[in-house]
Tab-separated table of C-alpha atoms in Angstrom:
chain	number	residue	atom	x	y	z
A	1	MET	CA	-7.947	48.363	25.283
A	2	ASP	CA	-9.813	48.718	28.568
A	3	PRO	CA	-10.147	45.045	29.552
A	4	SER	CA	-13.320	45.752	31.523
A	5	THR	CA	-15.280	46.939	28.496
A	6	GLN	CA	-13.888	45.134	25.446
A	7	SER	CA	-13.239	41.599	24.320
A	8	SER	CA	-11.775	40.481	21.005
A	9	PHE	CA	-10.815	36.885	20.416
A	10	SER	CA	-7.430	36.177	18.887
A	11	ASN	CA	-7.311	35.311	15.196
A	12	ARG	CA	-4.305	33.095	15.953
A	13	LEU	CA	-6.462	30.465	17.624
A	14	SER	CA	-8.281	27.612	15.912
A	15	VAL	CA	-11.919	27.662	16.968
A	16	LEU	CA	-13.269	24.255	17.982
A	17	GLN	CA	-16.583	25.547	19.317
A	18	GLU	CA	-18.312	28.887	18.717
A	19	GLN	CA	-20.784	28.876	21.620
A	20	PRO	CA	-19.449	28.803	24.208
A	21	TYR	CA	-16.171	29.947	22.710
A	22	ASN	CA	-13.418	27.318	22.818
A	23	ALA	CA	-10.206	27.634	20.836
A	24	GLU	CA	-6.543	26.604	20.893
A	25	PRO	CA	-3.282	27.770	19.278
A	26	ASP	CA	-0.942	26.203	16.771
A	27	LEU	CA	1.689	24.082	18.526
A	28	VAL	CA	4.660	25.425	16.570
A	29	ALA	CA	3.848	28.998	17.575
A	30	LEU	CA	2.980	27.970	21.128
A	31	VAL	CA	6.426	26.616	22.049
A	32	ALA	CA	8.368	29.459	20.389
A	33	GLN	CA	8.644	31.420	23.655
A	34	PRO	CA	8.725	30.605	27.388
A	35	TYR	CA	5.830	32.906	28.352
A	36	THR	CA	2.680	32.488	26.313
A	37	PRO	CA	1.471	35.768	24.762
A	38	ASP	CA	-2.220	36.621	25.042
A	39	GLU	CA	-2.973	35.815	21.434
A	40	LEU	CA	-1.715	32.224	21.872
A	41	ILE	CA	-3.425	31.395	25.177
A	42	TYR	CA	-6.154	28.847	24.666
A	43	CYS	CA	-9.726	29.763	25.561
A	44	ARG	CA	-11.889	27.317	27.518
A	45	ASN	CA	-15.410	28.388	28.449
A	46	HIS	CA	-18.609	26.842	29.734
A	47	SER	CA	-20.546	30.105	29.391
A	48	PRO	CA	-20.435	33.286	27.306
A	49	VAL	CA	-17.469	35.582	27.927
A	50	LYS	CA	-18.573	38.618	29.938
A	51	CYS	CA	-16.988	42.082	29.970
A	52	LEU	CA	-17.212	43.068	33.628
A	53	GLU	CA	-16.723	46.429	35.340
A	54	ALA	CA	-13.963	46.290	37.955
A	55	ASP	CA	-15.496	49.019	40.112
A	56	THR	CA	-18.738	47.073	40.627
A	57	PHE	CA	-17.661	43.403	40.428
A	58	THR	CA	-17.099	41.939	43.908
A	59	LEU	CA	-15.596	38.857	45.502
A	60	SER	CA	-17.170	37.572	48.726
A	61	VAL	CA	-15.360	35.399	51.295
A	62	ARG	CA	-17.695	33.590	53.674
A	63	GLY	CA	-18.575	30.247	55.267
A	64	LEU	CA	-16.426	28.859	58.086
A	65	VAL	CA	-14.660	32.176	58.632
A	66	GLN	CA	-14.564	34.567	61.567
A	67	ASN	CA	-15.065	37.621	59.367
A	68	ALA	CA	-17.109	37.543	56.156
A	69	LEU	CA	-15.433	39.878	53.684
A	70	GLN	CA	-16.141	41.458	50.313
A	71	PHE	CA	-13.629	42.944	47.902
A	72	ARG	CA	-13.489	44.874	44.661
A	73	LEU	CA	-10.351	44.876	42.538
A	74	ASP	CA	-9.102	48.141	44.038
A	75	ASP	CA	-9.583	46.710	47.540
A	76	LEU	CA	-7.424	43.690	46.769
A	77	LYS	CA	-4.670	45.899	45.375
A	78	ARG	CA	-4.820	48.312	48.305
A	79	ILE	CA	-5.030	45.851	51.205
A	80	PHE	CA	-2.762	42.987	50.151
A	81	PRO	CA	0.798	42.885	48.808
A	82	ARG	CA	1.195	41.970	45.163
A	83	VAL	CA	2.689	38.518	44.615
A	84	GLU	CA	3.825	36.786	41.431
A	85	VAL	CA	3.966	33.166	40.375
A	86	VAL	CA	4.994	31.607	37.078
A	87	ALA	CA	2.660	28.697	36.451
A	88	ALA	CA	1.449	26.639	33.521
A	89	LEU	CA	-2.300	26.403	33.035
A	90	GLN	CA	-3.502	23.227	31.316
A	91	CYS	CA	-7.013	22.099	30.482
A	92	ALA	CA	-7.947	18.665	31.808
A	93	GLY	CA	-8.972	17.748	28.250
A	94	ASN	CA	-5.616	18.551	26.664
A	95	ARG	CA	-4.710	15.736	24.208
A	96	ARG	CA	-8.302	14.456	24.176
A	97	LYS	CA	-8.184	13.980	20.404
A	98	THR	CA	-4.955	12.008	20.792
A	99	MET	CA	-6.656	9.701	23.293
A	100	ALA	CA	-9.588	9.113	20.941
A	101	GLU	CA	-7.316	8.363	17.970
A	102	ARG	CA	-4.960	6.024	19.825
A	103	LYS	CA	-7.725	4.151	21.625
A	104	LYS	CA	-10.026	4.195	18.579
A	105	ARG	CA	-12.897	5.120	20.901
A	106	ASN	CA	-14.939	8.273	20.958
A	107	VAL	CA	-14.724	10.615	23.932
A	108	ASP	CA	-17.228	13.094	25.332
A	109	GLY	CA	-16.156	16.725	25.009
A	110	VAL	CA	-14.419	19.304	22.850
A	111	LYS	CA	-11.896	17.454	20.667
A	112	TRP	CA	-8.846	19.320	21.914
A	113	ASN	CA	-5.506	18.678	20.253
A	114	GLU	CA	-2.281	19.176	22.240
A	115	GLY	CA	-2.147	22.959	22.574
A	116	VAL	CA	-4.546	23.500	25.475
A	117	ILE	CA	-1.770	24.726	27.754
A	118	CYS	CA	-0.018	28.026	28.427
A	119	ASN	CA	2.772	29.345	30.645
A	120	VAL	CA	2.128	32.718	32.273
A	121	ARG	CA	3.537	35.118	34.881
A	122	TRP	CA	0.485	35.606	37.080
A	123	ALA	CA	0.245	38.385	39.659
A	124	GLY	CA	-2.321	39.102	42.346
A	125	VAL	CA	-2.901	38.414	46.023
A	126	SER	CA	-2.077	35.342	48.086
A	127	MET	CA	-5.092	33.145	48.796
A	128	ARG	CA	-3.534	32.257	52.121
A	129	GLN	CA	-3.332	35.924	53.144
A	130	LEU	CA	-6.894	36.536	51.977
A	131	LEU	CA	-8.166	33.656	54.112
A	132	LEU	CA	-6.124	34.711	57.128
A	133	ALA	CA	-7.681	38.179	56.845
A	134	ALA	CA	-11.085	36.483	57.036
A	135	GLY	CA	-10.015	34.692	60.217
A	136	VAL	CA	-9.744	31.205	58.729
A	137	ARG	CA	-7.789	28.901	61.005
A	138	PRO	CA	-5.033	26.765	59.430
A	139	PRO	CA	-6.135	23.293	58.250
A	140	ALA	CA	-4.213	21.523	61.044
A	141	GLU	CA	-6.446	23.192	63.635
A	142	HIS	CA	-9.640	21.634	62.228
A	143	ASP	CA	-10.884	18.193	63.216
A	144	LYS	CA	-11.771	17.261	59.611
A	145	PRO	CA	-10.691	18.296	56.114
A	146	LEU	CA	-12.288	21.480	54.800
A	147	HIS	CA	-12.847	22.664	51.262
A	148	LEU	CA	-12.325	25.984	49.530
A	149	CYS	CA	-15.381	26.277	47.300
A	150	MET	CA	-14.993	28.763	44.453
A	151	GLY	CA	-17.803	30.003	42.267
A	152	SER	CA	-18.656	32.309	39.393
A	153	HIS	CA	-22.271	33.414	39.015
A	154	ILE	CA	-21.898	35.898	36.178
A	155	ALA	CA	-23.684	33.786	33.554
A	156	ALA	CA	-25.553	30.533	33.112
A	157	CYS	CA	-23.301	27.712	31.916
A	158	SER	CA	-24.048	24.940	29.451
A	159	ASP	CA	-24.879	22.417	32.206
A	160	ASP	CA	-25.616	24.504	35.300
A	161	ASN	CA	-26.804	27.954	36.302
A	162	TRP	CA	-23.345	28.867	37.585
A	163	PHE	CA	-19.812	27.488	37.672
A	164	GLY	CA	-18.432	26.011	40.870
A	165	THR	CA	-15.661	23.754	42.068
A	166	SER	CA	-13.331	23.332	45.045
A	167	ILE	CA	-9.838	22.497	46.227
A	168	SER	CA	-8.740	21.454	49.685
A	169	LEU	CA	-8.261	24.168	52.288
A	170	GLU	CA	-4.835	22.599	52.835
A	171	LYS	CA	-3.769	23.459	49.271
A	172	ALA	CA	-5.348	26.915	49.472
A	173	MET	CA	-3.447	27.832	52.653
A	174	ASP	CA	-0.182	26.032	51.921
A	175	GLU	CA	2.656	28.554	52.121
A	176	GLU	CA	4.395	26.626	49.339
A	177	GLY	CA	1.247	26.092	47.277
A	178	ASP	CA	1.261	29.553	45.654
A	179	VAL	CA	-2.512	29.752	45.186
A	180	ILE	CA	-3.470	33.312	44.307
A	181	ILE	CA	-6.340	35.511	43.207
A	182	ALA	CA	-4.774	36.848	40.011
A	183	TYR	CA	-5.539	40.192	38.413
A	184	GLU	CA	-2.540	40.355	36.052
A	185	MET	CA	-1.055	38.069	33.417
A	186	ASN	CA	2.393	38.688	31.938
A	187	GLY	CA	2.524	42.173	33.426
A	188	HIS	CA	-0.861	43.530	32.369
A	189	PRO	CA	-4.500	43.173	33.484
A	190	LEU	CA	-6.331	39.969	32.710
A	191	THR	CA	-8.390	40.074	29.536
A	192	PRO	CA	-12.128	39.276	29.668
A	193	GLU	CA	-11.739	35.807	28.163
A	194	HIS	CA	-9.149	34.959	30.811
A	195	GLY	CA	-11.124	36.133	33.811
A	196	TYR	CA	-10.976	39.938	34.187
A	197	PRO	CA	-11.079	41.453	36.745
A	198	PHE	CA	-9.730	38.475	38.709
A	199	ARG	CA	-9.500	34.689	38.668
A	200	VAL	CA	-8.123	31.865	40.792
A	201	VAL	CA	-4.679	30.435	39.994
A	202	VAL	CA	-3.958	26.988	41.474
A	203	PRO	CA	-0.440	25.939	40.392
A	204	GLY	CA	-0.050	22.230	39.710
A	205	TYR	CA	-3.805	21.664	39.457
A	206	THR	CA	-5.823	21.100	36.318
A	207	GLY	CA	-7.415	24.122	34.675
A	208	VAL	CA	-10.994	23.523	35.797
A	209	ARG	CA	-9.961	24.485	39.352
A	210	TRP	CA	-8.657	27.881	38.142
A	211	VAL	CA	-12.029	29.613	38.312
A	212	LYS	CA	-12.412	32.661	36.065
A	213	TRP	CA	-14.550	35.663	37.066
A	214	VAL	CA	-14.591	34.284	40.616
A	215	ASP	CA	-17.150	36.106	42.755
A	216	SER	CA	-17.562	33.676	45.653
A	217	ILE	CA	-15.179	31.886	48.012
A	218	LEU	CA	-16.784	29.653	50.611
A	219	VAL	CA	-14.889	27.719	53.293
A	220	SER	CA	-17.003	24.631	53.892
A	221	ASP	CA	-17.002	21.086	55.217
A	222	ARG	CA	-18.752	20.005	52.003
A	223	GLU	CA	-17.744	20.115	48.365
A	224	PRO	CA	-19.994	22.200	46.074
A	225	ASP	CA	-23.045	20.574	44.508
A	226	ASN	CA	-22.308	21.947	41.064
A	227	PHE	CA	-22.425	19.985	37.816
A	228	TYR	CA	-18.815	20.753	36.897
A	229	HIS	CA	-17.540	19.509	40.237
A	230	LYS	CA	-19.870	16.593	41.001
A	231	ARG	CA	-20.805	15.238	37.552
A	232	ASP	CA	-17.927	16.208	35.312
A	233	TYR	CA	-14.112	16.332	35.233
A	234	LYS	CA	-13.726	12.880	36.741
A	235	VAL	CA	-11.593	10.077	35.324
A	236	LEU	CA	-14.190	7.310	35.192
A	237	PRO	CA	-13.267	3.620	34.769
A	238	GLU	CA	-12.842	2.346	31.203
A	239	GLU	CA	-15.988	0.257	31.411
A	240	VAL	CA	-18.166	3.362	31.876
A	241	CYS	CA	-19.066	4.170	28.278
A	242	SER	CA	-21.816	6.807	28.614
A	243	ARG	CA	-23.119	9.464	30.970
A	244	ASP	CA	-26.285	7.406	31.442
A	245	GLN	CA	-24.192	4.433	32.545
A	246	ALA	CA	-22.169	6.659	34.868
A	247	HIS	CA	-25.358	7.989	36.461
A	248	ALA	CA	-27.032	4.578	36.744
A	249	GLY	CA	-23.944	3.038	38.332
A	250	GLY	CA	-23.403	5.895	40.762
A	251	TRP	CA	-19.971	6.554	39.333
A	252	TRP	CA	-20.175	10.330	39.692
A	253	CYS	CA	-20.322	9.793	43.451
A	254	LYS	CA	-17.700	7.031	43.575
A	255	VAL	CA	-14.923	8.807	41.681
A	256	PRO	CA	-13.200	11.910	43.119
A	257	PRO	CA	-12.776	15.077	41.052
A	258	LEU	CA	-9.611	15.250	38.981
A	259	GLN	CA	-7.276	17.706	40.695
A	260	PHE	CA	-3.683	17.257	39.557
A	261	ASN	CA	-2.053	17.457	36.157
A	262	PRO	CA	-0.359	14.219	35.028
A	263	LEU	CA	3.319	14.033	34.093
A	264	ASN	CA	3.251	14.704	30.363
A	265	SER	CA	5.188	15.738	27.273
A	266	VAL	CA	4.372	16.555	23.663
A	267	VAL	CA	6.308	16.822	20.397
A	268	ALA	CA	5.303	20.221	19.046
A	269	SER	CA	7.411	20.813	15.933
A	270	VAL	CA	10.124	19.506	13.637
A	271	SER	CA	12.344	21.495	11.283
A	272	LEU	CA	15.414	20.936	9.120
A	273	ARG	CA	18.832	22.437	9.806
A	274	THR	CA	21.109	22.221	6.806
A	275	SER	CA	24.334	23.945	7.860
A	276	PRO	CA	26.964	22.560	8.066
A	277	GLN	CA	25.194	19.152	8.023
A	278	THR	CA	21.544	18.214	7.717
A	279	PHE	CA	19.762	17.583	10.992
A	280	LEU	CA	16.213	17.405	12.175
A	281	CYS	CA	15.398	19.709	15.104
A	282	VAL	CA	12.545	18.464	17.293
A	283	LYS	CA	10.916	20.741	19.886
A	284	GLY	CA	8.193	20.307	22.462
A	285	TYR	CA	6.959	20.923	25.962
A	286	ALA	CA	6.648	18.879	29.131
A	287	MET	CA	4.396	19.295	32.148
A	288	ALA	CA	5.109	18.202	35.715
A	289	GLY	CA	2.822	15.916	37.657
A	290	VAL	CA	2.162	15.697	41.368
A	291	THR	CA	5.524	14.161	42.320
A	292	GLY	CA	7.863	16.961	41.277
A	293	GLN	CA	9.128	19.178	38.489
A	294	VAL	CA	10.353	17.678	35.206
A	295	LYS	CA	14.004	16.584	35.483
A	296	ALA	CA	14.557	15.242	31.967
A	297	VAL	CA	12.897	14.673	28.601
A	298	GLU	CA	13.928	11.812	26.349
A	299	VAL	CA	13.278	11.126	22.651
A	300	SER	CA	13.111	7.893	20.682
A	301	ILE	CA	12.739	6.890	17.032
A	302	ASP	CA	12.329	3.144	17.599
A	303	SER	CA	9.028	2.930	19.494
A	304	GLY	CA	10.757	3.386	22.839
A	305	ARG	CA	13.353	0.625	22.600
A	306	THR	CA	16.144	3.178	23.006
A	307	TRP	CA	16.074	6.747	24.286
A	308	ARG	CA	18.381	9.762	24.312
A	309	ASP	CA	18.224	12.962	26.327
A	310	ALA	CA	16.675	16.093	24.900
A	311	HIS	CA	18.049	19.490	25.914
A	312	ILE	CA	15.871	21.484	28.307
A	313	THR	CA	15.726	25.074	27.029
A	314	TYR	CA	13.387	26.596	29.600
A	315	GLN	CA	12.105	25.870	33.093
A	316	GLU	CA	11.314	28.338	35.867
A	317	GLY	CA	10.469	27.329	39.407
A	318	LYS	CA	8.305	24.359	40.280
A	319	TRP	CA	5.089	25.299	38.469
A	320	SER	CA	6.201	26.293	34.949
A	321	TRP	CA	6.101	24.137	31.878
A	322	THR	CA	9.375	22.774	30.498
A	323	LEU	CA	10.475	23.503	26.941
A	324	TRP	CA	12.906	21.129	25.260
A	325	GLU	CA	14.562	20.325	21.949
A	326	ALA	CA	16.579	17.515	20.418
A	327	THR	CA	18.690	17.279	17.272
A	328	LEU	CA	18.454	14.109	15.190
A	329	GLU	CA	20.943	13.135	12.486
A	330	LEU	CA	19.351	12.189	9.180
A	331	SER	CA	19.731	8.690	7.745
A	332	ASP	CA	17.449	5.948	6.422
A	333	ALA	CA	15.079	4.842	9.137
A	334	ALA	CA	12.438	6.394	11.295
A	335	GLU	CA	8.875	7.357	10.559
A	336	ARG	CA	8.006	8.726	13.997
A	337	VAL	CA	9.576	10.535	16.936
A	338	TRP	CA	8.386	9.861	20.486
A	339	CYS	CA	9.084	11.749	23.686
A	340	ARG	CA	8.640	11.084	27.385
A	341	ALA	CA	9.226	13.116	30.553
A	342	ILE	CA	10.883	12.064	33.813
A	343	ASP	CA	10.356	13.994	37.033
A	344	GLU	CA	12.454	14.653	40.130
A	345	SER	CA	11.068	11.600	41.927
A	346	GLY	CA	12.091	9.295	39.078
A	347	ALA	CA	8.522	8.867	37.795
A	348	VAL	CA	8.423	8.257	34.030
A	349	GLN	CA	5.666	9.295	31.655
A	350	PRO	CA	3.851	6.118	30.527
A	351	ALA	CA	3.682	4.871	26.966
A	352	ASP	CA	-0.105	5.055	27.172
A	353	SER	CA	-2.865	5.870	29.632
A	354	ASP	CA	-6.370	4.531	30.099
A	355	TRP	CA	-9.334	5.637	28.025
A	356	ASN	CA	-12.058	7.421	29.964
A	357	LEU	CA	-15.428	8.762	28.898
A	358	ARG	CA	-14.530	12.437	29.206
A	359	GLY	CA	-11.101	12.068	27.609
A	360	LEU	CA	-9.312	13.597	30.596
A	361	ALA	CA	-5.650	13.636	31.645
A	362	TYR	CA	-4.251	11.736	28.678
A	363	SER	CA	-0.517	11.266	29.229
A	364	GLY	CA	0.829	8.670	26.793
A	365	TYR	CA	4.133	9.314	25.032
A	366	GLY	CA	4.270	12.402	22.867
A	367	GLU	CA	4.543	11.514	19.189
A	368	ILE	CA	4.859	13.027	15.730
A	369	ASP	CA	4.462	11.176	12.429
A	370	LEU	CA	7.338	12.408	10.298
A	371	ARG	CA	5.662	11.172	7.125
A	372	LYS	CA	3.012	13.845	7.622
A	373	VAL	CA	5.508	16.661	8.136
A	374	GLU	CA	5.762	19.147	5.273
A	375	GLY	CA	8.537	18.071	2.921
A	376	ASN	CA	8.457	14.507	4.258
A	377	VAL	CA	11.643	15.198	6.262
A	378	GLY	CA	11.114	12.141	8.430
A	379	ARG	CA	11.570	9.414	5.827
A	380	SER	CA	15.272	9.195	6.786
A	381	CYS	CA	16.040	10.089	10.362
A	382	ARG	CA	18.074	8.509	13.119
A	383	LEU	CA	19.429	9.500	16.539
């Protein structure tokens, strides 16, 4: 398939919204491999998916730069060295349905389950090198913080005429930040639904900052005045119960945009092992927060009174997800299994997190109800 001229959505995704297209994979299939194959990568869109021509689509770099630049895909490949980064991409609304069910309060947005995450080997060009080529001075040489504003103008979105957001110039130019303009995923060109011919990859940041089909980079002393940056993707206080209330109370201006992923973990699957004894195998994933990579994952069958270590089966660098599994001996007891992640700083995933209107960044304990598992394997399980 020529990714510039064709798009076919995976039949292995569950569609939650047809227009714009939003879909997520089955959790059991998702955690079966360290790198997420194309057909299991969730799709999050605010506009129709466009099939763009690489030889005509351009990226402009302008604003507070010495040299305004413009690139096509071939230019990026020819001028800059290819770099790779393994990084997990997670939608800010991952686990939104879980938040709504636990809090027994409705949330505003696509009712995502817990599979709106993927782990990918991205390849492209360093954002830092791109900005240096445009003559952008390092953040420390400026007298105030600057912003890297990123936009896509290929199609009108549901709530604005274009899509725009920003990250700090400090993150964009951090030698350890690994921000790139990606044109490959898992060793092949991006597909249209994932941003062909190129997209932004911002490791450690929530998915809304990873702009697909990016055609504009602007270095500015102001954040973009775009709906998705100024009036969306913000964790509003619990007392703000509607968009009208948020607008009337000025909350969209008071609350900063959500940038970082929270420390998180999810129970993805359970299965029986019957040789030589009968055990329950529990698997899942964990996601690092802002204070360091995941160091451990623990599981509990007694509502968190006692915990035991799970075995980490995959982790790669500081930006990947973490896959884990635990083996539980069967006996007469538990109805649920919980999990929690602990990071390098000692931070522990909380038992619960606050409700917010948009259902963003939910990070309470991962959980599975064993009574609902096929075969009712959980009616007798202990650590």
